[in-house]
Amino acid sequence: MFSSLATLTALAALPLAATHYVRPSKPDCDAMLQSAINLYTYAYPLVILNSTANSEITSDNINTFTAILQAGPGPLPVVQFNSDTAYLGGYFNLSQGNMLVTVPDHGHLSDGKTPRFWIAQTLNAWTDVIADPGSRTLPVGSGHSFALVGPHGSTKGLPSNATVIKSPTELTAIIGRIYTDGTEADVELVGQLASQWMSTPLDLKTNSPGATVPTFIVPSATMLPNITQPPDVVAEMPFMEYFSHASALLCENTPAKADLPLINNDVKKLGFSLCSRSEPFKNPEAIACCIPDNWSSLVTNHLDEMHDQIWNENRVNSWTIMPDNVGEFGTDYDFRAVVAKVVLAANKKEDALYPSATVDSTNATLSSSESYTITFPKGQLPPSRDDVGGFWSLTYYTSDSWLGHTEKFAVRSRDELVFGNDGSFTIYVQPEAPGDATLKANWLPTAPNDTEAFSITMRIYIPQDTALNGDWVPPPLLKAEASM
């Protein structure tokens, strides 16, 4: 079952057993501290996914979906929320039985030809993508059923029309997305589709279905309560509380075989228990001697440094393009933790690419008080697969990774874009609308009268091979002398 934050916090506060110990030497303490940082990084996705599942918004909706139909500015439960899709979040506890998930036929767009993009990104407790059904892989014309089967679940007696998704962990999540053009009529239609994403618990022994649980619909992100964001919740956890969470969660979300080297080294060095609902360390007093008072800032800085290193190493033309193992991290624990902190979970590259920019072509930090241009030569727009619902967009985010209080949130491939006489396409990133009113569709607004740093995220949903193999890369952001 899930471990609630209140339960685990209480466990962390239990008095320590009286244990005779010898204070570790400084070399031993240095080694233990490094192992603690390694283990913190390793367990981070597990802890933050559980924290998200137990947030104020989702905790009452375990084993069902919560759908947010429209984007909004400011803090939201989804970091870097976009205006391209409705979001559906489902967090499932498979320890009590398998789960049947059904989705409707998502049909075509208004042209009657283009499939409506959708995806049910399915994650294990470590935020690795274990399945990605959607418009890229499944045909239009009928709904689909999926059976989420936990590590100890049986496949006998499952509905014959259900595709089995085997999860190695009891905690399993689905992050769903459905394309919307943002108009009132389309949002209403997408709401009808989202309400047909159903979850049905199956009996632990027979897989016979229980009562189907409807999707909880939130019409607009602006209607959500203000909550402490899961990354902030985790960052504020004291050392013992964090590892109490991790140890309890490991009881039902076991490490992969590939993790054995880390377990044989760092776990054994710390005497950390891979399953404890009380004390996570065999010798907690000795461990406590080696953990500095600035532990929280130490591990926060570690993740930030890893983020900057990964982003800088993978930057091309102002844009950071994530490594190929995104969504399927293997033993790349630093990358997995960084992604978990920044966006919780990322799609595999064949489902979506997310080039992101925080600097211009001169490597200067983007500033909302400046103006920039992004020009795509003729025939060089972001390459997406329209035949299976693919599309692209560029979205402006504040320094806190929230949508800004701007006139519009994004420039999208299905907007009525204006091309130059040479066939090129230029996006104007600036506070004011272009003086030429005909170019307003090409305008990506930044926050007016604001000098703070910002970022731009490009999304290429279902990219073509040219983007996947690196033959196509985004053009640079050029600082303009003045607004257009």
Short mmCIF file of C-alpha atoms in Angstrom, two decimals:
data_model
loop_
_atom_site.label_atom_id
_atom_site.label_comp_id
_atom_site.label_asym_id
_atom_site.label_seq_id
_atom_site.Cartn_x
_atom_site.Cartn_y
_atom_site.Cartn_z
CA MET A 1 0.00 0.00 0.00
CA PHE A 2 0.99 3.65 -0.19
CA SER A 3 2.75 5.16 2.78
CA SER A 4 1.15 8.45 3.76
CA LEU A 5 3.35 11.39 4.66
CA ALA A 6 1.79 11.58 8.13
CA THR A 7 2.53 7.91 8.84
CA LEU A 8 6.11 8.06 7.65
CA THR A 9 6.77 11.33 9.46
CA ALA A 10 5.53 9.72 12.67
CA LEU A 11 7.85 6.75 12.09
CA ALA A 12 10.79 9.08 11.63
CA ALA A 13 10.04 10.68 15.00
CA LEU A 14 10.21 7.41 16.96
CA PRO A 15 12.91 7.38 19.67
CA LEU A 16 16.13 5.68 18.71
CA ALA A 17 16.98 2.39 20.32
CA ALA A 18 19.83 2.54 22.77
CA THR A 19 22.81 1.19 20.84
CA HIS A 20 26.48 1.05 21.75
CA TYR A 21 28.51 2.52 18.94
CA VAL A 22 31.96 3.83 18.23
CA ARG A 23 32.07 7.30 16.73
CA PRO A 24 33.27 6.87 13.11
CA SER A 25 36.59 8.36 12.05
CA LYS A 26 36.63 11.31 9.67
CA PRO A 27 37.54 9.13 6.64
CA ASP A 28 34.70 6.77 7.56
CA CYS A 29 32.34 9.71 8.00
CA ASP A 30 33.32 11.16 4.63
CA ALA A 31 32.63 7.80 2.98
CA MET A 32 29.30 7.46 4.78
CA LEU A 33 28.25 10.98 3.79
CA GLN A 34 29.01 10.27 0.14
CA SER A 35 27.04 7.02 0.35
CA ALA A 36 24.15 8.92 1.94
CA ILE A 37 24.15 11.41 -0.96
CA ASN A 38 24.26 8.55 -3.46
CA LEU A 39 21.38 6.78 -1.75
CA TYR A 40 19.36 10.01 -1.47
CA THR A 41 19.75 10.52 -5.21
CA TYR A 42 18.85 6.91 -5.93
CA ALA A 43 15.65 6.98 -3.86
CA TYR A 44 14.56 10.50 -4.85
CA PRO A 45 12.13 9.52 -7.67
CA LEU A 46 10.45 6.95 -5.42
CA VAL A 47 9.97 9.44 -2.59
CA ILE A 48 8.77 12.29 -4.79
CA LEU A 49 6.32 10.12 -6.74
CA ASN A 50 4.81 8.93 -3.46
CA SER A 51 4.70 12.54 -2.23
CA THR A 52 2.87 13.55 -5.40
CA ALA A 53 0.39 10.67 -5.03
CA ASN A 54 -0.27 11.84 -1.47
CA SER A 55 -0.61 15.53 -2.31
CA GLU A 56 -3.76 17.40 -1.29
CA ILE A 57 -5.07 17.22 -4.84
CA THR A 58 -4.61 13.50 -5.52
CA SER A 59 -4.66 11.80 -2.11
CA ASP A 60 -8.45 11.35 -2.14
CA ASN A 61 -8.32 9.98 -5.68
CA ILE A 62 -5.92 7.03 -5.37
CA ASN A 63 -6.80 4.29 -7.88
CA THR A 64 -8.59 6.73 -10.15
CA PHE A 65 -7.79 9.61 -12.49
CA THR A 66 -7.84 13.33 -11.86
CA ALA A 67 -8.17 15.34 -15.09
CA ILE A 68 -7.21 19.01 -15.45
CA LEU A 69 -8.69 20.32 -18.68
CA GLN A 70 -7.17 23.80 -19.02
CA ALA A 71 -3.88 25.39 -18.10
CA GLY A 72 -3.42 28.40 -15.88
CA PRO A 73 -0.63 30.61 -14.53
CA GLY A 74 1.07 30.19 -11.18
CA PRO A 75 1.86 27.15 -9.01
CA LEU A 76 0.15 23.96 -10.15
CA PRO A 77 0.48 20.26 -9.27
CA VAL A 78 2.12 19.68 -12.67
CA VAL A 79 5.44 21.47 -13.12
CA GLN A 80 5.75 23.20 -16.51
CA PHE A 81 2.05 22.76 -17.24
CA ASN A 82 1.32 23.29 -20.92
CA SER A 83 -1.69 24.60 -22.82
CA ASP A 84 -1.43 21.93 -25.55
CA THR A 85 -3.17 19.12 -23.71
CA ALA A 86 -5.49 18.22 -20.89
CA TYR A 87 -3.67 16.30 -18.15
CA LEU A 88 -4.84 13.14 -16.44
CA GLY A 89 -2.99 11.82 -13.42
CA GLY A 90 -3.64 8.38 -11.98
CA TYR A 91 -1.79 6.81 -9.03
CA PHE A 92 -2.51 3.14 -8.46
CA ASN A 93 -1.89 0.80 -5.53
CA LEU A 94 -1.45 -2.67 -7.01
CA SER A 95 -0.70 -4.39 -3.70
CA GLN A 96 -4.42 -5.07 -3.19
CA GLY A 97 -5.06 -6.31 -6.72
CA ASN A 98 -4.64 -5.51 -10.38
CA MET A 99 -6.28 -2.51 -12.02
CA LEU A 100 -8.25 -2.37 -15.29
CA VAL A 101 -7.90 0.95 -17.12
CA THR A 102 -10.14 1.74 -20.08
CA VAL A 103 -9.89 4.71 -22.43
CA PRO A 104 -12.29 5.78 -25.20
CA ASP A 105 -11.73 6.21 -28.91
CA HIS A 106 -10.22 9.70 -29.10
CA GLY A 107 -11.22 10.10 -32.74
CA HIS A 108 -10.00 12.74 -35.19
CA LEU A 109 -9.68 16.51 -35.13
CA SER A 110 -12.21 18.72 -36.92
CA ASP A 111 -10.56 18.03 -40.30
CA GLY A 112 -11.77 14.44 -40.00
CA LYS A 113 -8.31 13.12 -40.95
CA THR A 114 -5.80 13.93 -38.22
CA PRO A 115 -5.95 11.62 -35.18
CA ARG A 116 -6.35 13.44 -31.88
CA PHE A 117 -3.10 13.05 -29.95
CA TRP A 118 -3.31 11.14 -26.68
CA ILE A 119 -0.96 9.11 -24.54
CA ALA A 120 -1.17 7.11 -21.32
CA GLN A 121 2.42 7.34 -20.10
CA THR A 122 2.73 4.52 -17.55
CA LEU A 123 5.42 4.69 -14.87
CA ASN A 124 6.80 2.38 -12.26
CA ALA A 125 7.55 3.79 -8.81
CA TRP A 126 11.04 4.82 -9.97
CA THR A 127 9.55 7.02 -12.76
CA ASP A 128 10.76 4.77 -15.58
CA VAL A 129 8.29 4.51 -18.46
CA ILE A 130 7.05 0.91 -18.63
CA ALA A 131 4.37 1.46 -21.31
CA ASP A 132 3.25 4.30 -23.56
CA PRO A 133 -0.02 3.45 -25.33
CA GLY A 134 -1.47 6.31 -27.34
CA SER A 135 -2.19 7.69 -30.78
CA ARG A 136 1.37 6.83 -31.94
CA THR A 137 0.92 3.11 -31.34
CA LEU A 138 -2.84 2.42 -31.37
CA PRO A 139 -5.41 2.90 -34.15
CA VAL A 140 -8.38 5.26 -34.19
CA GLY A 141 -11.82 3.67 -34.24
CA SER A 142 -12.22 1.94 -30.90
CA GLY A 143 -11.44 2.31 -27.22
CA HIS A 144 -8.71 0.35 -25.47
CA SER A 145 -8.31 -1.55 -22.21
CA PHE A 146 -5.16 -2.10 -20.16
CA ALA A 147 -4.60 -4.34 -17.16
CA LEU A 148 -2.03 -2.98 -14.71
CA VAL A 149 -0.50 -6.02 -13.04
CA GLY A 150 1.74 -5.59 -10.01
CA PRO A 151 4.85 -7.62 -9.21
CA HIS A 152 2.81 -10.25 -7.36
CA GLY A 153 -0.36 -9.99 -9.44
CA SER A 154 -1.77 -12.82 -11.54
CA THR A 155 -2.72 -12.55 -15.20
CA LYS A 156 -5.24 -15.40 -14.94
CA GLY A 157 -8.83 -14.36 -15.45
CA LEU A 158 -8.03 -10.92 -16.88
CA PRO A 159 -10.45 -9.55 -19.49
CA SER A 160 -9.52 -11.01 -22.86
CA ASN A 161 -9.52 -7.60 -24.56
CA ALA A 162 -7.10 -6.03 -22.08
CA THR A 163 -3.45 -5.44 -22.92
CA VAL A 164 -1.34 -6.49 -19.93
CA ILE A 165 1.06 -3.88 -18.54
CA LYS A 166 3.31 -5.61 -16.01
CA SER A 167 4.71 -3.26 -13.39
CA PRO A 168 7.73 -4.23 -11.26
CA THR A 169 6.43 -2.03 -8.41
CA GLU A 170 3.20 -1.81 -6.43
CA LEU A 171 3.06 1.96 -6.85
CA THR A 172 2.29 2.59 -10.51
CA ALA A 173 1.26 5.84 -12.14
CA ILE A 174 -0.29 6.92 -15.43
CA ILE A 175 0.17 10.45 -16.72
CA GLY A 176 -2.31 10.97 -19.53
CA ARG A 177 -2.46 13.75 -22.09
CA ILE A 178 -5.17 14.60 -24.63
CA TYR A 179 -4.68 17.29 -27.26
CA THR A 180 -6.93 20.35 -27.10
CA ASP A 181 -6.89 23.47 -29.24
CA GLY A 182 -8.01 25.52 -26.23
CA THR A 183 -11.33 26.69 -27.64
CA GLU A 184 -14.39 26.38 -25.40
CA ALA A 185 -16.02 23.79 -27.66
CA ASP A 186 -12.88 21.63 -27.89
CA VAL A 187 -12.20 21.80 -24.16
CA GLU A 188 -15.75 20.59 -23.57
CA LEU A 189 -15.19 17.72 -26.01
CA VAL A 190 -11.90 16.80 -24.36
CA GLY A 191 -13.64 16.85 -21.00
CA GLN A 192 -16.09 14.27 -22.31
CA LEU A 193 -13.18 12.11 -23.48
CA ALA A 194 -11.32 12.49 -20.17
CA SER A 195 -14.42 11.46 -18.23
CA GLN A 196 -14.31 8.15 -20.09
CA TRP A 197 -10.88 7.24 -18.76
CA MET A 198 -12.02 4.66 -16.24
CA SER A 199 -10.26 2.59 -13.59
CA THR A 200 -11.72 -0.63 -12.20
CA PRO A 201 -10.06 -2.51 -9.32
CA LEU A 202 -9.78 -6.28 -9.85
CA ASP A 203 -10.03 -8.92 -7.16
CA LEU A 204 -6.65 -9.94 -5.77
CA LYS A 205 -7.29 -13.67 -6.32
CA THR A 206 -9.78 -13.95 -9.19
CA ASN A 207 -9.32 -10.70 -11.15
CA SER A 208 -13.08 -10.27 -11.13
CA PRO A 209 -13.99 -6.57 -11.50
CA GLY A 210 -15.13 -4.34 -8.68
CA ALA A 211 -16.89 -1.00 -8.97
CA THR A 212 -15.59 1.27 -11.72
CA VAL A 213 -14.25 4.57 -10.39
CA PRO A 214 -15.04 7.69 -12.45
CA THR A 215 -12.49 10.32 -13.35
CA PHE A 216 -12.47 13.43 -11.18
CA ILE A 217 -12.72 16.40 -13.57
CA VAL A 218 -11.16 19.79 -12.81
CA PRO A 219 -12.34 22.23 -15.55
CA SER A 220 -9.44 24.68 -15.07
CA ALA A 221 -6.12 24.64 -13.30
CA THR A 222 -7.06 28.01 -11.76
CA MET A 223 -9.65 26.15 -9.66
CA LEU A 224 -7.03 24.05 -7.89
CA PRO A 225 -6.04 24.84 -4.30
CA ASN A 226 -2.61 26.21 -3.56
CA ILE A 227 -0.43 23.36 -2.30
CA THR A 228 3.16 22.92 -1.27
CA GLN A 229 4.83 21.47 -4.33
CA PRO A 230 6.14 17.90 -3.91
CA PRO A 231 9.78 18.92 -4.66
CA ASP A 232 9.52 21.45 -1.83
CA VAL A 233 7.93 18.87 0.48
CA VAL A 234 10.80 16.46 -0.17
CA ALA A 235 13.47 19.16 0.10
CA GLU A 236 12.23 20.09 3.58
CA MET A 237 12.39 16.53 4.94
CA PRO A 238 15.04 16.01 7.65
CA PHE A 239 17.58 13.26 7.02
CA MET A 240 15.90 10.54 9.10
CA GLU A 241 12.43 11.37 7.84
CA TYR A 242 13.52 11.10 4.21
CA PHE A 243 15.18 7.73 4.67
CA SER A 244 12.23 6.47 6.74
CA HIS A 245 10.04 7.25 3.72
CA ALA A 246 12.46 5.52 1.38
CA SER A 247 12.87 2.38 3.50
CA ALA A 248 9.11 1.93 4.02
CA LEU A 249 8.40 2.47 0.31
CA LEU A 250 11.04 -0.09 -0.64
CA CYS A 251 8.98 -2.79 1.09
CA GLU A 252 6.64 -2.88 -1.90
CA ASN A 253 8.72 -1.19 -4.60
CA THR A 254 11.84 -3.29 -4.79
CA PRO A 255 15.06 -2.27 -6.54
CA ALA A 256 15.90 -3.62 -9.97
CA LYS A 257 18.61 -6.25 -10.43
CA ALA A 258 20.75 -3.62 -12.14
CA ASP A 259 20.82 -1.71 -8.84
CA LEU A 260 22.79 -4.43 -7.03
CA PRO A 261 26.16 -2.63 -7.26
CA LEU A 262 24.72 0.40 -5.45
CA ILE A 263 23.06 -1.85 -2.88
CA ASN A 264 26.24 -3.82 -2.28
CA ASN A 265 28.21 -0.62 -1.80
CA ASP A 266 26.25 2.34 -0.45
CA VAL A 267 23.37 0.49 1.21
CA LYS A 268 25.66 -1.89 3.08
CA LYS A 269 28.08 0.88 4.00
CA LEU A 270 25.27 2.81 5.70
CA GLY A 271 23.52 -0.19 7.17
CA PHE A 272 20.36 1.00 5.44
CA SER A 273 17.34 -1.28 5.51
CA LEU A 274 15.66 -1.99 2.18
CA CYS A 275 12.39 -2.56 4.02
CA SER A 276 11.65 -1.08 7.41
CA ARG A 277 8.53 0.53 8.79
CA SER A 278 10.36 1.73 11.89
CA GLU A 279 14.09 2.46 11.93
CA PRO A 280 15.79 2.73 8.51
CA PHE A 281 19.38 2.30 9.78
CA LYS A 282 21.01 -0.45 11.81
CA ASN A 283 23.19 2.06 13.67
CA PRO A 284 21.36 5.41 13.48
CA GLU A 285 23.45 7.18 16.12
CA ALA A 286 26.67 6.50 14.23
CA ILE A 287 25.03 7.70 11.01
CA ALA A 288 23.79 10.86 12.71
CA CYS A 289 27.36 11.73 13.76
CA CYS A 290 28.38 11.96 10.12
CA ILE A 291 25.46 13.96 8.74
CA PRO A 292 26.09 17.73 8.78
CA ASP A 293 23.51 20.26 9.94
CA ASN A 294 23.28 21.63 6.40
CA TRP A 295 22.18 18.25 4.97
CA SER A 296 19.07 19.67 3.23
CA SER A 297 20.99 22.38 1.40
CA LEU A 298 23.79 19.90 0.64
CA VAL A 299 21.54 17.47 -1.26
CA THR A 300 19.56 20.30 -2.87
CA ASN A 301 22.80 21.77 -4.19
CA HIS A 302 23.87 18.32 -5.38
CA LEU A 303 20.73 17.93 -7.49
CA ASP A 304 21.06 21.49 -8.80
CA GLU A 305 24.67 20.87 -9.80
CA MET A 306 23.70 17.64 -11.57
CA HIS A 307 20.92 19.53 -13.36
CA ASP A 308 23.27 22.25 -14.58
CA GLN A 309 25.87 19.70 -15.69
CA ILE A 310 23.37 17.61 -17.66
CA TRP A 311 21.71 20.66 -19.21
CA ASN A 312 25.03 22.23 -20.25
CA GLU A 313 26.43 19.00 -21.68
CA ASN A 314 23.38 18.52 -23.89
CA ARG A 315 22.94 22.08 -25.19
CA VAL A 316 22.80 22.81 -28.93
CA ASN A 317 21.95 26.24 -30.40
CA SER A 318 20.70 27.57 -27.03
CA TRP A 319 18.54 24.47 -26.51
CA THR A 320 19.06 21.58 -24.10
CA ILE A 321 17.89 18.30 -25.62
CA MET A 322 17.64 15.48 -23.10
CA PRO A 323 19.84 12.37 -23.53
CA ASP A 324 18.45 9.34 -25.35
CA ASN A 325 17.83 7.39 -22.14
CA VAL A 326 15.19 9.84 -20.89
CA GLY A 327 12.22 7.89 -19.54
CA GLU A 328 14.28 4.68 -19.54
CA PHE A 329 17.05 5.69 -17.15
CA GLY A 330 18.60 2.37 -16.24
CA THR A 331 21.30 3.05 -13.64
CA ASP A 332 21.67 6.73 -14.52
CA TYR A 333 20.46 7.74 -11.07
CA ASP A 334 21.61 11.38 -11.29
CA PHE A 335 19.66 12.00 -14.51
CA ARG A 336 16.61 10.17 -13.19
CA ALA A 337 16.58 12.24 -9.98
CA VAL A 338 17.04 15.53 -11.83
CA VAL A 339 14.14 14.77 -14.17
CA ALA A 340 11.99 13.74 -11.19
CA LYS A 341 12.68 17.05 -9.49
CA VAL A 342 12.13 19.23 -12.57
CA VAL A 343 9.13 17.55 -14.24
CA LEU A 344 8.41 14.40 -12.14
CA ALA A 345 8.47 12.17 -15.24
CA ALA A 346 9.41 12.55 -18.89
CA ASN A 347 8.11 10.76 -21.95
CA LYS A 348 10.37 8.57 -24.03
CA LYS A 349 11.85 10.47 -26.95
CA GLU A 350 9.74 8.70 -29.58
CA ASP A 351 6.64 10.08 -27.83
CA ALA A 352 7.82 13.62 -27.20
CA LEU A 353 10.95 15.76 -27.35
CA TYR A 354 11.33 18.72 -25.01
CA PRO A 355 14.14 21.07 -26.12
CA SER A 356 14.37 23.80 -23.49
CA ALA A 357 16.21 27.12 -23.48
CA THR A 358 17.34 29.36 -20.63
CA VAL A 359 20.03 31.23 -22.60
CA ASP A 360 20.31 32.97 -25.96
CA SER A 361 22.82 32.34 -28.74
CA THR A 362 25.56 34.19 -26.81
CA ASN A 363 24.91 32.06 -23.70
CA ALA A 364 23.37 35.05 -21.88
CA THR A 365 20.49 34.28 -19.55
CA LEU A 366 17.10 35.00 -21.08
CA SER A 367 15.49 38.12 -19.58
CA SER A 368 11.85 39.19 -19.80
CA SER A 369 12.95 42.78 -20.37
CA GLU A 370 14.64 41.83 -23.66
CA SER A 371 13.32 40.74 -27.06
CA TYR A 372 14.37 37.67 -29.03
CA THR A 373 13.66 35.96 -32.33
CA ILE A 374 13.65 32.31 -33.34
CA THR A 375 13.71 31.82 -37.10
CA PHE A 376 13.04 28.47 -38.75
CA PRO A 377 14.28 28.33 -42.37
CA LYS A 378 11.89 27.13 -45.04
CA GLY A 379 11.03 23.47 -44.54
CA GLN A 380 12.74 23.35 -41.12
CA LEU A 381 9.82 23.60 -38.70
CA PRO A 382 9.92 21.18 -35.76
CA PRO A 383 9.34 17.79 -37.42
CA SER A 384 6.35 15.97 -35.92
CA ARG A 385 4.33 13.07 -37.30
CA ASP A 386 0.96 14.54 -38.23
CA ASP A 387 -0.27 11.14 -39.42
CA VAL A 388 -0.56 9.92 -35.82
CA GLY A 389 -1.58 13.20 -34.19
CA GLY A 390 1.85 14.75 -33.67
CA PHE A 391 2.31 18.52 -33.38
CA TRP A 392 4.66 21.07 -31.85
CA SER A 393 4.56 24.13 -29.60
CA LEU A 394 6.76 26.68 -27.82
CA THR A 395 5.79 27.81 -24.32
CA TYR A 396 7.07 30.60 -22.08
CA TYR A 397 7.73 29.85 -18.39
CA THR A 398 8.66 32.06 -15.45
CA SER A 399 11.84 31.44 -13.49
CA ASP A 400 9.79 29.16 -11.20
CA SER A 401 8.71 27.03 -14.20
CA TRP A 402 5.10 28.25 -14.11
CA LEU A 403 3.02 29.63 -16.95
CA GLY A 404 3.19 33.41 -16.88
CA HIS A 405 0.39 35.96 -16.57
CA THR A 406 0.60 36.66 -20.28
CA GLU A 407 -1.91 37.20 -23.08
CA LYS A 408 -1.28 33.71 -24.42
CA PHE A 409 0.87 30.84 -23.22
CA ALA A 410 2.33 29.37 -26.41
CA VAL A 411 2.86 29.41 -30.17
CA ARG A 412 1.62 26.17 -31.68
CA SER A 413 1.89 24.41 -35.03
CA ARG A 414 -1.88 24.50 -35.56
CA ASP A 415 -2.10 28.28 -35.08
CA GLU A 416 -2.60 30.45 -38.18
CA LEU A 417 1.12 31.15 -38.50
CA VAL A 418 2.57 33.82 -40.80
CA PHE A 419 5.53 32.92 -43.03
CA GLY A 420 8.05 35.21 -44.69
CA ASN A 421 8.35 35.63 -48.44
CA ASP A 422 11.26 33.16 -48.41
CA GLY A 423 9.17 30.54 -46.64
CA SER A 424 10.86 31.02 -43.27
CA PHE A 425 8.96 31.31 -40.01
CA THR A 426 9.97 33.67 -37.18
CA ILE A 427 8.71 33.65 -33.60
CA TYR A 428 8.93 36.95 -31.72
CA VAL A 429 9.68 36.45 -28.02
CA GLN A 430 8.98 39.82 -26.39
CA PRO A 431 6.74 41.61 -23.88
CA GLU A 432 4.72 43.63 -26.39
CA ALA A 433 2.71 42.38 -29.34
CA PRO A 434 4.41 42.98 -32.73
CA GLY A 435 3.67 46.36 -34.24
CA ASP A 436 2.51 44.57 -37.37
CA ALA A 437 -0.83 43.10 -36.26
CA THR A 438 -0.59 40.36 -38.90
CA LEU A 439 2.33 38.83 -36.98
CA LYS A 440 0.46 38.40 -33.70
CA ALA A 441 0.10 34.64 -34.29
CA ASN A 442 3.93 34.47 -34.32
CA TRP A 443 4.22 36.25 -30.96
CA LEU A 444 5.30 34.42 -27.78
CA PRO A 445 4.62 36.92 -24.97
CA THR A 446 6.96 37.31 -22.02
CA ALA A 447 5.93 38.87 -18.72
CA PRO A 448 5.71 42.67 -19.27
CA ASN A 449 7.84 45.04 -17.18
CA ASP A 450 9.77 42.16 -15.69
CA THR A 451 13.53 41.64 -15.74
CA GLU A 452 13.49 38.15 -14.28
CA ALA A 453 15.00 35.19 -16.06
CA PHE A 454 12.67 32.86 -17.94
CA SER A 455 12.76 29.73 -20.04
CA ILE A 456 11.17 28.44 -23.21
CA THR A 457 10.18 24.84 -23.71
CA MET A 458 9.64 23.44 -27.19
CA ARG A 459 7.46 20.36 -27.35
CA ILE A 460 7.54 18.05 -30.36
CA TYR A 461 4.87 15.44 -29.84
CA ILE A 462 5.63 12.24 -31.77
CA PRO A 463 8.78 13.56 -33.49
CA GLN A 464 10.00 12.39 -36.87
CA ASP A 465 13.25 10.44 -37.20
CA THR A 466 15.18 13.55 -38.23
CA ALA A 467 14.60 15.01 -34.77
CA LEU A 468 15.27 11.72 -33.00
CA ASN A 469 18.62 11.11 -34.70
CA GLY A 470 19.82 14.70 -34.41
CA ASP A 471 19.73 15.61 -38.10
CA TRP A 472 17.29 18.38 -37.15
CA VAL A 473 18.02 20.71 -34.24
CA PRO A 474 16.18 23.90 -33.18
CA PRO A 475 17.56 27.22 -34.43
CA PRO A 476 19.20 29.57 -31.90
CA LEU A 477 17.46 32.32 -29.93
CA LEU A 478 18.81 35.63 -31.18
CA LYS A 479 18.62 38.75 -29.05
CA ALA A 480 16.85 41.53 -30.96
CA GLU A 481 17.86 45.16 -30.78
CA ALA A 482 14.24 46.14 -30.25
CA SER A 483 10.77 44.62 -30.18
CA MET A 484 9.26 43.93 -33.59
#
